[in-house]
Tab-separated table of C-alpha atoms in Angstrom:
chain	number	residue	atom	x	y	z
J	139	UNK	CA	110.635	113.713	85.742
J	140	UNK	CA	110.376	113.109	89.709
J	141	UNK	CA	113.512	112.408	91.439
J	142	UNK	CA	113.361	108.828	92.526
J	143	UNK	CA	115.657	106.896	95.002
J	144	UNK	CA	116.940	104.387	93.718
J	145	UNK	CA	119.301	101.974	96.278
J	146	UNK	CA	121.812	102.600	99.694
J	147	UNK	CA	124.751	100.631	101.004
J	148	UNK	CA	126.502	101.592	104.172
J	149	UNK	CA	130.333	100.170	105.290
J	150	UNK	CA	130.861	100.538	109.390
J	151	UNK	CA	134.224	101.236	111.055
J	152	UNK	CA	135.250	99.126	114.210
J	153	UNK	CA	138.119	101.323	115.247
J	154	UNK	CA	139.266	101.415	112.025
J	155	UNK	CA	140.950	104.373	110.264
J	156	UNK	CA	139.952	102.815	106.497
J	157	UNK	CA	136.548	100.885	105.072
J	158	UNK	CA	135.570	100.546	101.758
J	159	UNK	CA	131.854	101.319	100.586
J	160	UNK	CA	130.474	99.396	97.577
J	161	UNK	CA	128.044	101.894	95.268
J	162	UNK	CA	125.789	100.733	92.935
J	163	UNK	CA	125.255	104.110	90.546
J	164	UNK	CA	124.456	104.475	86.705
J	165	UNK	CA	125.920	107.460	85.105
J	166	UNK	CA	124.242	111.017	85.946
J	167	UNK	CA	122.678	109.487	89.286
J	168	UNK	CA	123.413	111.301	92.292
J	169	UNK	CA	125.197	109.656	95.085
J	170	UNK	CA	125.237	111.355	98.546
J	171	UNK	CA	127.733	110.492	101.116
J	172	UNK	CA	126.511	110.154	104.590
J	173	UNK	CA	129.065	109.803	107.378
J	174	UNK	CA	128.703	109.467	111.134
J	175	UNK	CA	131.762	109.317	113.437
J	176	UNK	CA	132.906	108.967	117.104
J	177	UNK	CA	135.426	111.009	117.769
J	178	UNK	CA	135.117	114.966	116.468
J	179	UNK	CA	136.538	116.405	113.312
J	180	UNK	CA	139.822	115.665	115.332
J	181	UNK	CA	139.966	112.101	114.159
J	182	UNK	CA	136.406	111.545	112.373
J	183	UNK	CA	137.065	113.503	109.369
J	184	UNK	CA	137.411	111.714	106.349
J	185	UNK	CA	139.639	111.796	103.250
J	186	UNK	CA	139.443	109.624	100.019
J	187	UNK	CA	141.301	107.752	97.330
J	188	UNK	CA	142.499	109.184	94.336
J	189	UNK	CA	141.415	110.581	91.797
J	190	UNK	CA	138.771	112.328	94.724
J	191	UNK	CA	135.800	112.826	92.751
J	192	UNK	CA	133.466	114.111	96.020
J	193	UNK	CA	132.561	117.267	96.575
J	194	UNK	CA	131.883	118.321	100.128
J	195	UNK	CA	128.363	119.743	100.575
J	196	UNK	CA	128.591	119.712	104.651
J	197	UNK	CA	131.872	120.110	106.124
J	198	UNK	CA	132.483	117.788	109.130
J	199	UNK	CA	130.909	119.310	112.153
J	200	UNK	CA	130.373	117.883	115.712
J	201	UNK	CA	127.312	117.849	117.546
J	202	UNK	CA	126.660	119.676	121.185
J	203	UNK	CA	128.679	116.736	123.152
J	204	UNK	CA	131.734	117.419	121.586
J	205	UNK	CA	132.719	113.627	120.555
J	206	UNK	CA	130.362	112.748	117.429
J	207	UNK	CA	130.542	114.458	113.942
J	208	UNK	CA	128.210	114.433	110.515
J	209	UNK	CA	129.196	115.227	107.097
J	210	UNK	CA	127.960	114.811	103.763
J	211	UNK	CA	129.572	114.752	99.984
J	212	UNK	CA	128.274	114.357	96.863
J	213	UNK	CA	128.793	113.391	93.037
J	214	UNK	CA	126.894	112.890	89.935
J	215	UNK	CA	128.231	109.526	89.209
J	216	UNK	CA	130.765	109.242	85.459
J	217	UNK	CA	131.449	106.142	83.691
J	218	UNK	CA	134.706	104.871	85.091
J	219	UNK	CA	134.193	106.051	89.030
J	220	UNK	CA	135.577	103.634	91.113
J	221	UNK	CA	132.587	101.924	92.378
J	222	UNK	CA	134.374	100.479	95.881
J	223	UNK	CA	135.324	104.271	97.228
J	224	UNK	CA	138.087	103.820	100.070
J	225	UNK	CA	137.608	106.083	102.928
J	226	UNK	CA	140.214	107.244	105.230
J	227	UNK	CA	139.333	108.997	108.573
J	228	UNK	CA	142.189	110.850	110.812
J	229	UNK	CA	141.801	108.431	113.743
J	230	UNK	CA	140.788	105.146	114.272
J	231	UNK	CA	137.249	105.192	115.247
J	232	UNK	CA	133.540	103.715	115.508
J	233	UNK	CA	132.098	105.189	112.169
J	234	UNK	CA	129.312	104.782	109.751
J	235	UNK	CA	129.291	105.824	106.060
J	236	UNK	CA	126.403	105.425	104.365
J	237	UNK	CA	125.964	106.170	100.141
J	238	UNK	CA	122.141	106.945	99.054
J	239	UNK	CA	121.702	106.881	95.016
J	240	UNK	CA	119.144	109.265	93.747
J	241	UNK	CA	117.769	109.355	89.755
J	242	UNK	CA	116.145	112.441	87.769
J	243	UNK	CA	118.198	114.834	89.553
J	244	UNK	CA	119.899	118.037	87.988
J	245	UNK	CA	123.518	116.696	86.855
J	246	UNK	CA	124.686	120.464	86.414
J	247	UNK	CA	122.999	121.919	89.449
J	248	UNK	CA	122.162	118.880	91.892
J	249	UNK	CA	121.920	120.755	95.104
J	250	UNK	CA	119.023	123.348	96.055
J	251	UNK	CA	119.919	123.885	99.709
J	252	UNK	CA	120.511	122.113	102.588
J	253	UNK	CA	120.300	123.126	106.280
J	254	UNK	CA	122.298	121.934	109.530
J	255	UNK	CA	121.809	122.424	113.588
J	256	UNK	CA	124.398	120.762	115.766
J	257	UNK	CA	123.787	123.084	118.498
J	258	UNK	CA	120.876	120.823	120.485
J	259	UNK	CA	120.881	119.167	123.985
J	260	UNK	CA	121.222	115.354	124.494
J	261	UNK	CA	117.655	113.587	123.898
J	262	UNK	CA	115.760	110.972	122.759
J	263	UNK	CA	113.476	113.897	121.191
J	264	UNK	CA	115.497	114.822	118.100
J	265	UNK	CA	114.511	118.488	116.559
J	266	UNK	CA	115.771	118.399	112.776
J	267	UNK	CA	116.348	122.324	111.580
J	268	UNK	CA	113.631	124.646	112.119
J	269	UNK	CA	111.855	126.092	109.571
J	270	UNK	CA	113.627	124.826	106.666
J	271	UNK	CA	112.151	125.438	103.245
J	272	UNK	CA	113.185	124.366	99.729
J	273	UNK	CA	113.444	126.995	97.117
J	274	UNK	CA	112.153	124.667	94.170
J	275	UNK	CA	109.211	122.271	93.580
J	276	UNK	CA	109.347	118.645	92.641
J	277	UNK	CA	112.654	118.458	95.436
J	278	UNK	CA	113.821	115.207	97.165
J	279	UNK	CA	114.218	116.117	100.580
J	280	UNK	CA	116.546	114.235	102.426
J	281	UNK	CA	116.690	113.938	106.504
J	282	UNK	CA	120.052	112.756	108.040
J	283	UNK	CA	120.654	112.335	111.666
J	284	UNK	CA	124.141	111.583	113.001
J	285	UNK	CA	124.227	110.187	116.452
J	286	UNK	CA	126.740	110.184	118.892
J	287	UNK	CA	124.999	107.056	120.713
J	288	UNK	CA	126.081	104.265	118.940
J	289	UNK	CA	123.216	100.376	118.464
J	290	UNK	CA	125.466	97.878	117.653
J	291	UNK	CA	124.126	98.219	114.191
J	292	UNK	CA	120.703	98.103	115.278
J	293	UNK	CA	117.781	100.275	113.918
J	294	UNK	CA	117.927	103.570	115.982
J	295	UNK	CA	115.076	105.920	115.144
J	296	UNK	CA	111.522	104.773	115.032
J	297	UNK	CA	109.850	108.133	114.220
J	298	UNK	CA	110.273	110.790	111.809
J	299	UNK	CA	108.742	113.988	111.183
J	300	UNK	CA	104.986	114.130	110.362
J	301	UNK	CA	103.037	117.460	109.385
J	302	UNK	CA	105.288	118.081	106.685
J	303	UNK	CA	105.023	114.956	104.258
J	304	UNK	CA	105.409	111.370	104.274
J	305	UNK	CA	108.990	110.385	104.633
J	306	UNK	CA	110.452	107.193	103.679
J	307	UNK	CA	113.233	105.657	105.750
J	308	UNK	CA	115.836	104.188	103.531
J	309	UNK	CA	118.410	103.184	105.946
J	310	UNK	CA	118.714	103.641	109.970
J	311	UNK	CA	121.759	102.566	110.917
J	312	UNK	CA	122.428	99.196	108.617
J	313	UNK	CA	125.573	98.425	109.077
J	314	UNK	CA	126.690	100.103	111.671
J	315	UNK	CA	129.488	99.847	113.957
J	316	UNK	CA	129.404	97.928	116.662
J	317	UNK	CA	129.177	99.131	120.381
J	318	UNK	CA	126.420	101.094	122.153
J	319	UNK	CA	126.526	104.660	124.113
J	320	UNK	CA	129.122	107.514	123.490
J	321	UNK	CA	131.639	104.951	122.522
J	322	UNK	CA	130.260	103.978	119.516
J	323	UNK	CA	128.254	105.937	116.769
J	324	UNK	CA	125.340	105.416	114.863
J	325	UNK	CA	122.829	107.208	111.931
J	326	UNK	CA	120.049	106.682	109.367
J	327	UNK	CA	118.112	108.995	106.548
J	328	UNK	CA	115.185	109.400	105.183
J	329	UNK	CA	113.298	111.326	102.226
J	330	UNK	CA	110.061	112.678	100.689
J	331	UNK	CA	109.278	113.968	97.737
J	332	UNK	CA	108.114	117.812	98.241
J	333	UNK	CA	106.163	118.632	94.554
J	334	UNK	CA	105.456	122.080	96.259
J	335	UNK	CA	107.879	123.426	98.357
J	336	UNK	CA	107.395	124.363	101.679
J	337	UNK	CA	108.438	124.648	105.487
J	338	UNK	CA	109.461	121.415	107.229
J	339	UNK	CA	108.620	122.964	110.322
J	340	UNK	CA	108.909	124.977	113.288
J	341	UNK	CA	109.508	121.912	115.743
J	342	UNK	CA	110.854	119.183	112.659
J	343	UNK	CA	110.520	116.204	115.534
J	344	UNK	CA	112.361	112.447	115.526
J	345	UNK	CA	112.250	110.017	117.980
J	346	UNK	CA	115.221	107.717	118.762
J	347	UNK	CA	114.903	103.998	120.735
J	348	UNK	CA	118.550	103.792	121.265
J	349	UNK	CA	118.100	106.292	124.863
J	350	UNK	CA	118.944	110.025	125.051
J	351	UNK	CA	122.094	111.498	122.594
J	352	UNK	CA	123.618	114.413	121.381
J	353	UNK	CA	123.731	114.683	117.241
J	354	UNK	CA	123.563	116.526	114.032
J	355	UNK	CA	120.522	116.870	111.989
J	356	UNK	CA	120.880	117.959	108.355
J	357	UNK	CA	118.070	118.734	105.596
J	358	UNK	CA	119.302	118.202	102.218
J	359	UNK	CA	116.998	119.171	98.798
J	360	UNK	CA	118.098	117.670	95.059
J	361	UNK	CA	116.815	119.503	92.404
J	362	UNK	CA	115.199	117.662	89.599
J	363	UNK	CA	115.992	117.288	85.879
J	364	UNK	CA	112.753	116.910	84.079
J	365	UNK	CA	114.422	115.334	81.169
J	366	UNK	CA	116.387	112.860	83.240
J	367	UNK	CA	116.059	109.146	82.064
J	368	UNK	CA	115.670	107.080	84.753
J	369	UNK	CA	114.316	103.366	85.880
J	370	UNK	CA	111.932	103.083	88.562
J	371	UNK	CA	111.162	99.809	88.758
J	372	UNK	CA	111.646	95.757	86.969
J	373	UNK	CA	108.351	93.327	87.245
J	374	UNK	CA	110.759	90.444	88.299
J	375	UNK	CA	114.080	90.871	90.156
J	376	UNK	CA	115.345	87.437	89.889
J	377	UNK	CA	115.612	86.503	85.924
J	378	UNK	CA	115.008	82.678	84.707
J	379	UNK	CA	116.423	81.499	81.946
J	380	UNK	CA	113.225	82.122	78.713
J	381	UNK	CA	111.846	84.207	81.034
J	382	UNK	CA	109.602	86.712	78.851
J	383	UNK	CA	107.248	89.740	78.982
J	384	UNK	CA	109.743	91.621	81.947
J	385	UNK	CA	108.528	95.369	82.584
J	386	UNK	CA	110.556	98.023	83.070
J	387	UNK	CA	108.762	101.512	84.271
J	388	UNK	CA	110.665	104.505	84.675
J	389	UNK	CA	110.594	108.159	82.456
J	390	UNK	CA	111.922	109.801	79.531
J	391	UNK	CA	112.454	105.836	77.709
J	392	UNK	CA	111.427	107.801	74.994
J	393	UNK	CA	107.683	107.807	73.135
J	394	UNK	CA	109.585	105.343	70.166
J	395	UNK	CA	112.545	103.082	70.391
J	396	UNK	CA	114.692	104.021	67.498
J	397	UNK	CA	118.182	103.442	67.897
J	398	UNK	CA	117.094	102.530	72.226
J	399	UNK	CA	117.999	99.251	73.434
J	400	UNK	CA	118.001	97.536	76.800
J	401	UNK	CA	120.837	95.370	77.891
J	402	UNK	CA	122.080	92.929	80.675
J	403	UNK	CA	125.360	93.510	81.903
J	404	UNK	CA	127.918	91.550	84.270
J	405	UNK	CA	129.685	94.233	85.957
J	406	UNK	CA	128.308	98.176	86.894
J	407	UNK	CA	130.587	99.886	84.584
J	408	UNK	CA	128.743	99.533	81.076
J	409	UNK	CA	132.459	100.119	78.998
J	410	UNK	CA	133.725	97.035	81.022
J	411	UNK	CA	130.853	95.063	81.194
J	412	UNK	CA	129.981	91.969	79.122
J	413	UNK	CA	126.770	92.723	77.484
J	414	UNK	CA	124.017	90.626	75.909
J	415	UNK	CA	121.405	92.747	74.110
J	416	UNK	CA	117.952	91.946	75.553
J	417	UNK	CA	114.835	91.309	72.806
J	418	UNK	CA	111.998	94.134	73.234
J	419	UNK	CA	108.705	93.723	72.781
J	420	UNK	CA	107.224	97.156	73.431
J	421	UNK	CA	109.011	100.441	74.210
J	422	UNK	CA	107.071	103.698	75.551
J	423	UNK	CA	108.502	106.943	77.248
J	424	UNK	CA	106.983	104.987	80.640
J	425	UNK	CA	107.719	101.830	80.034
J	426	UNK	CA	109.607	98.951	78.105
J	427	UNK	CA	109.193	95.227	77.773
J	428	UNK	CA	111.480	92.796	76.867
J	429	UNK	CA	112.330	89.133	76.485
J	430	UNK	CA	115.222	87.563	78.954
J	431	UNK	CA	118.466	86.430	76.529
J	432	UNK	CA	121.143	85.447	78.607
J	433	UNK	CA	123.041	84.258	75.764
J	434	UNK	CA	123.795	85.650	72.044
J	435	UNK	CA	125.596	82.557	71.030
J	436	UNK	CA	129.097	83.706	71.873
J	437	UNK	CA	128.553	85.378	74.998
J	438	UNK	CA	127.147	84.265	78.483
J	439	UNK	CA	126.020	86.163	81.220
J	440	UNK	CA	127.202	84.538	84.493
J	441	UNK	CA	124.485	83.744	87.383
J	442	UNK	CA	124.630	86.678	90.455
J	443	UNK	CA	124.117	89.825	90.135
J	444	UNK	CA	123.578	92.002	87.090
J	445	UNK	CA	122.550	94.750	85.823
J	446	UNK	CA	119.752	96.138	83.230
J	447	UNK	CA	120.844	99.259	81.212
J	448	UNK	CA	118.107	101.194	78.679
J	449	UNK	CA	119.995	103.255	76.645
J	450	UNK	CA	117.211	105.742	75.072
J	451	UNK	CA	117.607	106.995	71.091
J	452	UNK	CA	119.615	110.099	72.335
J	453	UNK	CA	122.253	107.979	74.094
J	454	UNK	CA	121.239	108.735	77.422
J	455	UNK	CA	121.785	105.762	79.968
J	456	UNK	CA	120.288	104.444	82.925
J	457	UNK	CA	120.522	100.927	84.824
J	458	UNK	CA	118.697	98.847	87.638
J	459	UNK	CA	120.297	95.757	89.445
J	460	UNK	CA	119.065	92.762	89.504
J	461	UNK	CA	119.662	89.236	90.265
J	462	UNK	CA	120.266	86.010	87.527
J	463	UNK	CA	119.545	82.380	88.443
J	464	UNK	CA	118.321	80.721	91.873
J	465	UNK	CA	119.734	80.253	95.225
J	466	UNK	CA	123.412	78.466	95.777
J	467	UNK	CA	123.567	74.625	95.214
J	468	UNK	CA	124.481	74.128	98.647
J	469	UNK	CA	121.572	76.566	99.870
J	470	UNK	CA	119.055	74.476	97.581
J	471	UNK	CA	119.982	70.869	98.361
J	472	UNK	CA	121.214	71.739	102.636
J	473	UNK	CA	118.191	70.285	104.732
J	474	UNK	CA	118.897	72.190	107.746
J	475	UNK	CA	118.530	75.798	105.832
J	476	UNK	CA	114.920	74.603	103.977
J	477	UNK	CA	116.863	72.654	100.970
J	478	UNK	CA	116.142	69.180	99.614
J	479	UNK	CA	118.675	66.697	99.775
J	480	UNK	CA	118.996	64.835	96.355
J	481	UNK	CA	117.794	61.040	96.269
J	482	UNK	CA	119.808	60.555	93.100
J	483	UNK	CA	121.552	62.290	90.163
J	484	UNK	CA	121.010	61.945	86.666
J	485	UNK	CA	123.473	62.280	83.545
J	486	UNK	CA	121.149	63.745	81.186
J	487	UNK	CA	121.703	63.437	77.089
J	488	UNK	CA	119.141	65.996	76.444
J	489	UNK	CA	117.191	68.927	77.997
J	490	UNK	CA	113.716	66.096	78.653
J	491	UNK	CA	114.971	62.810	78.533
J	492	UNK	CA	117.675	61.005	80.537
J	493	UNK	CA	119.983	57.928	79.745
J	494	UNK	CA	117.289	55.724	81.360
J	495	UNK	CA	114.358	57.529	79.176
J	496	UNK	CA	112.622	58.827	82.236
J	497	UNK	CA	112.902	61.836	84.642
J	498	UNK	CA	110.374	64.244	83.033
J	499	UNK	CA	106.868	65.165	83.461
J	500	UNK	CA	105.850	64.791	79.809
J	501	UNK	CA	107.331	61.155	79.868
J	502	UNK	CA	105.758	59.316	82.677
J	503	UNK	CA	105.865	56.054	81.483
J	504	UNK	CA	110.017	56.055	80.972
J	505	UNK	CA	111.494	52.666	81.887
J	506	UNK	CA	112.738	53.540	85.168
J	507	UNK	CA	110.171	55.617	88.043
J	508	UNK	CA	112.301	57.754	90.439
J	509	UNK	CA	110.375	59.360	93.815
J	510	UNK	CA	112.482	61.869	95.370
J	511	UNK	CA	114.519	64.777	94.541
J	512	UNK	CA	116.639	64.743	92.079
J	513	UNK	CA	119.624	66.447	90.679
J	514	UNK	CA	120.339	66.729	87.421
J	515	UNK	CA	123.761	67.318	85.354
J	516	UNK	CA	124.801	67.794	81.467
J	517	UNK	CA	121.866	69.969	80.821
J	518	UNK	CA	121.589	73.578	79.879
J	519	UNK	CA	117.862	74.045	81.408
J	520	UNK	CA	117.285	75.707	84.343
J	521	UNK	CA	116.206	74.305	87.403
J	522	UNK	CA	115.050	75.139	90.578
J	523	UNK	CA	114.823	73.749	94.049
């Protein structure tokens, strides 16, 4: 199957020796480890909590100016990683760290090659490695710039290569630290999926808006697993209560279900996580619908943030986030933020009909007419603003 990314979060220092980055990984997806920081390997190199589970793919190197470093680690995510990773640096310091979850990628041999030039001049012109090629087809190729020239957590590159393929920025500089110039630091990546491999280029050119810096570009190229089960895509992010006919689409499902089943779970670690077991509908080796159950009569699946997992018939496992339920009360009923202020509130004593017999579209003529918004209690129907 194609390697697919699949989500990025990002935790910025301010000065700070220690930040914790939050990860969002299934087990067997590949998690690369981005970091940008002021400073050198003097005080910008990192260490981590234990147990360490990284593996360092690019050891912490600083760019021409001699005050801004990149590095890169990786691991193929296990059940039971910790997934809020503490970071340590040497010295307090204006940092970015930023994790970038791939699927479908070789769990036993992730890594084809990567490539890294810190050697070039201060610019806004930023030359990535020349002439970098991938040894394999189907590769993700993955550009990462670290900057010495910090945004204030603003967007710093507005170009990246083009003769080579289409890349896709998936993060430039979200959540960076704050400050601007040398003082500071800043970074972003971006990727393209190379089905024949090939050069990137003799002149590999991006362009930054945040005014001339030194930096450290890196190529990096995941190998695929064509028998990796992974989740592309959900038709609906936001689940309703009875909410039916959801599509997942993704690879290697499996061409029958057989002992497969997708779940909902409250927490990212599938061993910890309460799980209700989701009614399908349909299940291909593309594709899977199912029925929304957020309840199977003794267990309830609280509204936020959860998570989807397939598990196929030969126990492989795979998972997408998604959200449960609608915005915050106070976001839904707050004027000044687009809400609607309720009129009234009504005690129901069922899921149609309040104590006064009204309050329901079905039963117009109930003996008491309401105009307004209004907010209901006692009732396990959802509702939205």
């Amino acid at each position: 199957m194609a390697i697919s990314f699949s989500n990025s979060s990002a935790v910025g220092f301010d000065n700070a020796t220690t930040g914790t980055i939050a990860i969002t990984a299934a087990q067997n997806d590949l998690v690369l480890l981005l970091l940008t920081s002021d400073g050198g390997t003097g005080s910008g190199t990192p260490s981590f909590e234990t147990p360490n589970i990284w593996t360092q793919l690019v050891a912490p190197i600083t760019d021409a100016g001699g005050s801004n470093l990149g590095a890169v680690y990786y691991r193929v995510w296990q059940s039971g990683d910790d997934a809020n990773q503490t970071i340590t640096l040497a010295g307090a310091e204006r940092a970015l760290a930023m994790a970038a979850v791939y699927q479908g990628v070789d769990t036993t041999d992730p890594i084809d090659s990567t490539a890294v030039d810190a050697n070039n001049a201060s610019s806004t012109s930023l030359v990535m490695p020349t002439n970098y090629t991938p040894t394999v087809d189907n590769c993700m190729v993955i550009g990462f710039l670290a900057l010495e020239s910090g945004n204030a957590g603003n967007p710093v590159i507005t170009t990246w290569p083009t003769g080579t393929g289409t890349f896709n920025e998936r993060r430039d500089n979200i959540g960076g630290p704050p400050g601007t110039g040398n003082g500071s630091s800043s970074g972003a990546f971006a990727d393209w999926l190379q089905t024949t491999r090939g050069s990137m280029g003799a002149t590999p050119t991006c362009t930054t808006s945040g005014g001339s810096t030194f930096y450290v570009g890196m190529w990096i190229a995941l190998q695929e697993d064509p028998d990796a089960l992974s989740i592309s895509s959900i038709s609906d992010t936001t689940l309703e209560i009875g909410q039916t006919g959801l599509v997942l689409s993704g690879a290697n499902f499996g061409g029958t279900q057989g002992s497969g089943k997708v779940e909902i779970g409250d927490v990212l670690d599938y061993g910890n996580a309460t799980i209700v077991e989701q009614t399908v509908t349909s299940w291909g080796d593309t594709s899977i619908t199912f029925n929304f159950i957020r309840n199977d009569g003794s267990t309830y699946l609280p509204q936020g943030t959860v998570y989807v997992f397939v598990t196929n018939d030969s126990g492989s496992r795979t998972l997408i986030p998604v959200s449960f339920g609608r915005v915050s009360y106070l976001d839904s009923i707050e004027a000044d933020i687009g809400g609607r202020e309720p009129d009234f509130l009504h005690i129901m004593s069922g899921n149609l009909l309040d104590t006064y017999g009204g309050f329901n579209l079905s039963h117009s003529s109930g003996s008491a007419v309401y105009s307004g918004t209004g907010l209901c209690r006692d009732t396990d129907q959802s509702w939205q603003p």
